[in-house]
Each structure stands twice: as C-alpha cells, then as structure tokens.
CSV table of C-alpha atoms in Angstrom, one decimal:
chain,number,residue,atom,x,y,z
A,1,UNK,CA,66.9,116.7,101.3
A,2,UNK,CA,69.3,118.6,103.5
A,3,UNK,CA,69.7,122.3,102.7
A,4,UNK,CA,73.4,122.9,102.1
A,5,UNK,CA,75.1,126.3,102.5
A,6,UNK,CA,77.8,127.5,100.2
A,7,UNK,CA,80.9,125.5,100.8
A,8,UNK,CA,79.1,122.2,101.2
A,9,UNK,CA,78.3,122.4,104.9
A,10,UNK,CA,74.8,121.4,106.1
A,11,UNK,CA,72.9,123.9,108.1
A,12,UNK,CA,72.6,121.4,110.9
A,13,UNK,CA,74.6,118.4,111.9
A,14,UNK,CA,78.1,117.4,110.8
A,15,UNK,CA,80.0,118.9,107.8
A,16,UNK,CA,79.8,116.7,104.7
A,17,UNK,CA,83.5,116.1,104.8
A,18,UNK,CA,83.3,114.7,108.3
A,19,UNK,CA,80.5,112.4,107.3
A,20,UNK,CA,82.5,111.2,104.3
A,21,UNK,CA,85.5,110.3,106.6
A,22,UNK,CA,83.2,108.6,109.0
A,23,UNK,CA,82.1,106.4,106.2
A,24,UNK,CA,85.7,105.6,105.2
A,25,UNK,CA,86.5,104.8,108.8
A,26,UNK,CA,83.9,102.0,108.6
A,27,UNK,CA,86.1,99.9,106.3
A,28,UNK,CA,88.7,97.7,107.9
A,29,UNK,CA,91.3,95.1,106.9
A,30,UNK,CA,88.9,92.4,108.1
A,31,UNK,CA,86.0,93.9,106.2
A,32,UNK,CA,87.3,95.8,103.2
A,33,UNK,CA,84.0,95.6,101.3
A,34,UNK,CA,80.7,96.8,102.9
A,35,UNK,CA,77.1,97.2,101.6
A,36,UNK,CA,75.3,100.5,101.7
A,37,UNK,CA,73.2,99.2,104.6
A,38,UNK,CA,76.3,98.2,106.5
A,39,UNK,CA,77.8,101.7,106.0
A,40,UNK,CA,74.6,103.4,107.1
A,41,UNK,CA,74.3,101.2,110.2
A,42,UNK,CA,77.9,101.6,111.3
A,43,UNK,CA,78.0,105.3,110.9
A,44,UNK,CA,74.5,106.2,112.0
A,45,UNK,CA,74.1,108.2,108.8
A,46,UNK,CA,70.7,107.9,107.1
A,47,UNK,CA,70.6,105.5,104.2
A,48,UNK,CA,69.7,108.1,101.6
A,49,UNK,CA,72.6,110.4,102.7
A,50,UNK,CA,75.0,107.5,102.7
A,51,UNK,CA,74.0,106.7,99.2
A,52,UNK,CA,74.5,110.3,98.1
A,53,UNK,CA,77.9,110.4,99.7
A,54,UNK,CA,79.0,107.1,98.3
A,55,UNK,CA,78.0,108.1,94.8
A,56,UNK,CA,80.2,111.2,95.2
A,57,UNK,CA,83.1,109.3,96.6
A,58,UNK,CA,82.9,106.7,93.7
A,59,UNK,CA,82.8,109.6,91.2
A,60,UNK,CA,86.0,111.0,92.7
A,61,UNK,CA,87.8,107.7,92.8
A,62,UNK,CA,87.9,107.7,96.6
A,63,UNK,CA,85.6,104.7,96.7
A,64,UNK,CA,84.8,101.9,94.3
A,65,UNK,CA,81.6,99.8,93.8
A,66,UNK,CA,81.9,96.1,93.3
A,67,UNK,CA,79.8,94.1,90.9
A,68,UNK,CA,77.8,92.7,93.9
A,69,UNK,CA,76.9,96.3,94.9
A,70,UNK,CA,79.2,96.5,97.9
A,71,UNK,CA,81.7,99.4,98.3
A,72,UNK,CA,85.5,99.4,98.9
A,73,UNK,CA,88.1,102.2,99.4
A,74,UNK,CA,89.3,103.4,96.0
A,75,UNK,CA,92.8,103.7,94.6
A,76,UNK,CA,92.7,107.5,94.8
A,77,UNK,CA,93.3,107.2,98.5
A,78,UNK,CA,96.6,105.4,97.8
A,79,UNK,CA,97.6,108.3,95.6
A,80,UNK,CA,96.9,110.8,98.4
A,81,UNK,CA,98.8,108.6,100.9
A,82,UNK,CA,101.9,108.6,98.7
A,83,UNK,CA,102.1,112.4,99.1
A,84,UNK,CA,102.5,112.3,102.9
A,85,UNK,CA,106.2,112.8,103.8
A,86,UNK,CA,105.7,111.0,107.1
A,87,UNK,CA,104.4,108.0,105.2
A,88,UNK,CA,105.8,107.4,101.8
A,89,UNK,CA,108.9,109.6,102.0
A,90,UNK,CA,110.0,108.1,105.3
A,91,UNK,CA,109.1,104.6,104.0
A,92,UNK,CA,111.3,105.1,100.9
A,93,UNK,CA,114.3,106.0,103.0
A,94,UNK,CA,113.8,103.3,105.6
A,95,UNK,CA,112.9,100.4,103.3
A,96,UNK,CA,116.5,99.4,102.1
A,97,UNK,CA,117.6,99.4,105.8
A,98,UNK,CA,114.6,97.4,106.8
A,99,UNK,CA,115.4,94.8,104.2
A,100,UNK,CA,118.9,94.4,105.6
A,101,UNK,CA,117.4,93.9,109.1
A,102,UNK,CA,114.8,91.5,107.7
A,103,UNK,CA,117.5,89.3,106.1
A,104,UNK,CA,119.7,89.4,109.2
A,105,UNK,CA,116.9,88.4,111.6
A,106,UNK,CA,114.3,86.5,109.6
A,107,UNK,CA,111.6,88.2,111.5
A,108,UNK,CA,108.9,90.8,110.9
A,109,UNK,CA,110.3,94.3,110.5
A,110,UNK,CA,107.9,97.2,111.2
A,111,UNK,CA,108.0,101.0,110.9
A,112,UNK,CA,105.4,103.3,112.5
A,113,UNK,CA,104.7,107.0,113.1
A,114,UNK,CA,102.5,108.6,115.7
A,115,UNK,CA,99.2,110.2,114.8
A,116,UNK,CA,97.5,111.7,117.9
A,117,UNK,CA,97.0,108.9,120.5
A,118,UNK,CA,97.9,106.0,118.2
A,119,UNK,CA,100.8,104.7,116.1
A,120,UNK,CA,100.2,104.1,112.4
A,121,UNK,CA,102.2,101.3,110.8
A,122,UNK,CA,103.5,102.6,107.5
A,123,UNK,CA,105.6,99.6,106.4
A,124,UNK,CA,106.2,96.0,107.3
A,125,UNK,CA,108.4,93.3,105.9
A,126,UNK,CA,106.9,89.9,106.9
A,127,UNK,CA,108.4,86.5,107.6
A,128,UNK,CA,106.3,83.3,107.3
A,129,UNK,CA,108.1,81.8,110.3
A,130,UNK,CA,107.8,84.8,112.6
A,131,UNK,CA,104.9,85.5,115.1
A,132,UNK,CA,101.4,86.1,114.0
A,133,UNK,CA,100.8,89.8,113.4
A,134,UNK,CA,97.8,91.6,114.8
A,135,UNK,CA,97.9,94.7,112.6
A,136,UNK,CA,98.6,95.3,108.9
A,137,UNK,CA,100.3,98.3,107.3
A,138,UNK,CA,98.0,101.3,107.6
A,139,UNK,CA,96.5,100.1,110.9
A,140,UNK,CA,96.4,102.3,114.0
A,141,UNK,CA,97.8,100.6,117.1
A,142,UNK,CA,97.8,101.6,120.8
A,143,UNK,CA,100.9,103.5,122.0
A,144,UNK,CA,101.0,101.7,125.4
A,145,UNK,CA,100.4,98.2,123.9
A,146,UNK,CA,103.2,97.8,121.3
A,147,UNK,CA,106.9,98.2,121.2
A,148,UNK,CA,106.5,100.7,118.4
A,149,UNK,CA,104.0,102.7,120.4
A,150,UNK,CA,106.2,102.7,123.6
A,151,UNK,CA,109.0,104.3,121.6
A,152,UNK,CA,106.8,107.0,120.2
A,153,UNK,CA,105.1,107.7,123.5
A,154,UNK,CA,108.4,107.7,125.4
A,155,UNK,CA,109.8,110.4,123.1
A,156,UNK,CA,106.6,112.5,123.0
A,157,UNK,CA,106.3,115.9,124.7
A,158,UNK,CA,105.8,115.7,128.5
A,159,UNK,CA,102.4,117.3,128.2
A,160,UNK,CA,101.2,114.7,125.7
A,161,UNK,CA,102.5,111.9,128.0
A,162,UNK,CA,100.6,113.4,131.0
A,163,UNK,CA,97.4,113.5,129.0
A,164,UNK,CA,97.9,110.0,127.7
A,165,UNK,CA,98.4,108.6,131.2
A,166,UNK,CA,94.8,109.7,132.0
A,167,UNK,CA,93.4,107.4,129.3
A,168,UNK,CA,92.3,103.8,129.6
A,169,UNK,CA,95.5,101.7,129.6
A,170,UNK,CA,94.1,98.2,128.8
A,171,UNK,CA,96.4,95.9,126.9
A,172,UNK,CA,94.7,93.9,124.2
A,173,UNK,CA,93.9,91.1,123.5
A,174,UNK,CA,94.9,89.6,126.9
A,175,UNK,CA,93.3,91.9,128.4
A,176,UNK,CA,95.6,93.4,131.1
A,177,UNK,CA,95.1,96.8,132.7
A,178,UNK,CA,98.2,98.9,133.2
A,179,UNK,CA,98.4,101.5,135.9
A,180,UNK,CA,99.7,105.1,135.1
A,181,UNK,CA,102.7,104.6,137.4
A,182,UNK,CA,103.6,101.3,135.8
A,183,UNK,CA,103.5,102.9,132.3
A,184,UNK,CA,105.4,105.9,133.5
A,185,UNK,CA,108.2,103.7,134.7
A,186,UNK,CA,108.2,101.8,131.4
A,187,UNK,CA,108.6,105.0,129.5
A,188,UNK,CA,111.5,106.2,131.7
A,189,UNK,CA,113.3,102.9,131.0
A,190,UNK,CA,112.7,103.2,127.2
A,191,UNK,CA,114.2,106.7,127.2
A,192,UNK,CA,117.2,105.7,129.3
A,193,UNK,CA,118.0,102.5,127.4
A,194,UNK,CA,117.2,103.7,123.9
A,195,UNK,CA,115.0,100.6,123.1
A,196,UNK,CA,111.6,99.2,124.0
A,197,UNK,CA,110.9,95.6,124.7
A,198,UNK,CA,107.4,94.4,124.6
A,199,UNK,CA,105.9,90.9,124.8
A,200,UNK,CA,102.4,89.4,124.5
A,201,UNK,CA,100.8,86.0,125.1
A,202,UNK,CA,97.7,86.1,122.9
A,203,UNK,CA,96.8,85.0,120.3
A,204,UNK,CA,100.3,83.4,120.6
A,205,UNK,CA,103.5,84.3,122.4
A,206,UNK,CA,105.4,87.1,120.6
A,207,UNK,CA,108.0,89.7,121.5
A,208,UNK,CA,109.2,93.0,120.1
A,209,UNK,CA,112.3,95.0,120.2
A,210,UNK,CA,111.9,98.6,119.0
A,211,UNK,CA,114.2,101.7,118.6
A,212,UNK,CA,113.5,105.4,117.7
A,213,UNK,CA,114.2,107.2,114.4
A,214,UNK,CA,115.2,110.8,114.9
A,215,UNK,CA,115.3,113.8,112.6
A,216,UNK,CA,118.2,116.3,112.4
A,217,UNK,CA,116.6,118.3,115.3
A,218,UNK,CA,116.6,115.3,117.5
A,219,UNK,CA,112.9,114.8,117.5
A,220,UNK,CA,111.6,111.2,117.3
A,221,UNK,CA,109.7,110.9,114.0
A,222,UNK,CA,109.2,107.2,113.8
A,223,UNK,CA,109.8,103.8,115.5
A,224,UNK,CA,111.4,100.7,114.0
A,225,UNK,CA,110.8,97.2,115.4
A,226,UNK,CA,111.6,93.5,115.1
A,227,UNK,CA,108.7,91.3,115.9
A,228,UNK,CA,109.2,87.6,116.5
A,229,UNK,CA,107.6,84.5,118.1
A,230,UNK,CA,108.1,84.2,121.8
A,231,UNK,CA,111.6,83.1,122.6
A,232,UNK,CA,112.8,83.5,119.0
A,233,UNK,CA,114.7,86.8,119.4
A,234,UNK,CA,118.3,86.7,120.5
A,235,UNK,CA,118.7,90.0,122.5
A,236,UNK,CA,122.5,90.1,122.0
A,237,UNK,CA,122.0,90.1,118.2
A,238,UNK,CA,118.6,91.8,117.8
A,239,UNK,CA,118.9,94.8,120.1
A,240,UNK,CA,122.2,96.2,118.7
A,241,UNK,CA,121.0,95.5,115.2
A,242,UNK,CA,117.7,97.4,115.6
A,243,UNK,CA,119.5,100.4,117.2
A,244,UNK,CA,122.1,100.5,114.5
A,245,UNK,CA,119.5,100.3,111.7
A,246,UNK,CA,117.4,103.0,113.3
A,247,UNK,CA,120.4,105.3,113.6
A,248,UNK,CA,121.2,104.7,109.9
A,249,UNK,CA,117.7,105.7,108.9
A,250,UNK,CA,118.0,108.7,111.2
A,251,UNK,CA,121.1,109.9,109.4
A,252,UNK,CA,119.2,109.8,106.0
A,253,UNK,CA,115.9,111.1,107.2
A,254,UNK,CA,117.2,114.6,108.1
A,255,UNK,CA,116.7,115.7,104.5
A,256,UNK,CA,113.0,115.2,104.8
A,257,UNK,CA,110.6,117.9,106.1
A,258,UNK,CA,109.2,115.6,108.7
A,259,UNK,CA,107.4,117.1,111.7
A,260,UNK,CA,106.7,114.6,114.6
A,261,UNK,CA,103.4,114.8,116.3
A,262,UNK,CA,103.6,116.9,119.4
C-alpha cells in the first residue's frame, strides 16, 4: 500500500487527485461504461489503486457502479458542471437565442468555449435532417479543425496563437495537414470578416458558419455556429443570422462574470 502524506498526496508518483482525473478522462461518449480492468489498462494505474480510487469516487457520487460491475461517471459531476459560469450560465443566456436560430435554419446549432488548446461544446440543438455530428456536448474539439474553434483561436491572444501554430495541425478525420502560414491566413480572414466558414468531407460532406460571442470588455468568451450538410446552408441567410444571434447573446452575456481563456 502506498504511504500517503497529510493532504492525500503520495510520497512518490502522481497526486491522488491527478490519478482520479486520469481515470475520469478514460470515459468517453462512445464508451461511457468501463470495467475496472479497462480503467487500469487505459490509465496505467495499478489495478489495486484503481479499485481504491473508484470506491472513493463512487462513495462521493462522482462515479457510479452498474449491476454488471462496470463503472460510469456519476451525476455529481453534472452538479459541479452546472456551477461553471462559462458553461451553465452562458448556456442559459444563449439557449433562447439558439432556439430561434434553430427554428430559422433547421440545422444543428452549437455553442462552445475555449479551454486551453481545445474548444469545449457546451450546448447543441440538433436537427435530424442536418449533417452527421462528430462531437456531442461536453466534447473537446480541435481549434484549427472546426468553425467554432477557428473563431475562438482567431480572437485569442497573439502569444497563444503563436504557440498554437507550433503544434500539429492535422485535420481529422480526412486527414489533411495544415501549414502554419495557411492557418495564420485563415485566422486573419476570420478576424476581418467576423465569421468563420469551415467544411469537411468525411464522414460525409458538412459545412459550418460560426461567429464570436463577446463580453462587455470586448473579449471573445464563446463561439456560436450553424452546422449543416454540405450544400445545405444558404450563405445569404445563414451568415447574417448567425452574426445577429451572436451579437444578441453578447449583449446579454455582459452581466456574467465570464473570463475568456488567455
């Protein structure tokens, strides 16, 4: 058994909290339930330690154990997520406007915020006749490979952009590799035009139009997008509508204590 110092930190190796989050990161939309062995193998944490941590997480309501012995993320996590101003608070303001845009376009409507080097989708209104979606609410998506992400990246701090341009810029699932200069030019266009256009060919043709949501200080705190099947979006209707709805959300979002990622 590991000897633990006061405060719950092992004398060697990772802190217990880091291990717990590594375990939670092992779950996905595709595999929401995992066995103890799966969790141990995916995290590299010994089976006995994984069991100890999962018992604690279940006791706290952060995880749940199914009748077949597998584990899932618990409802306690949903309670914590509801306290995040950049998640639930922003979503509550944006949702009525998103519903108007959803009814007007008949397409998927998505809202995302930036968290480090990824965009996190915090809300989506879906349409059965729109394009197939690759990510569900709560998913982390690449900044350079989505319309939402391009908006958030284009309005990020120059230092952050410079660091991002040094990363791998492969578009999935095609895959297509972007060059830094190509992405830099895209971001310049997004800033000057006030919208981002993005299209993909796999798993089926789809296109996105996105616009920024600003706080009262003029910082971009979120991105709003319309996602439709390839050729289904009418630019003359969709682009002005997305910009108008994003501006309406921006007017109301100023009362929230939102801090965009730097």
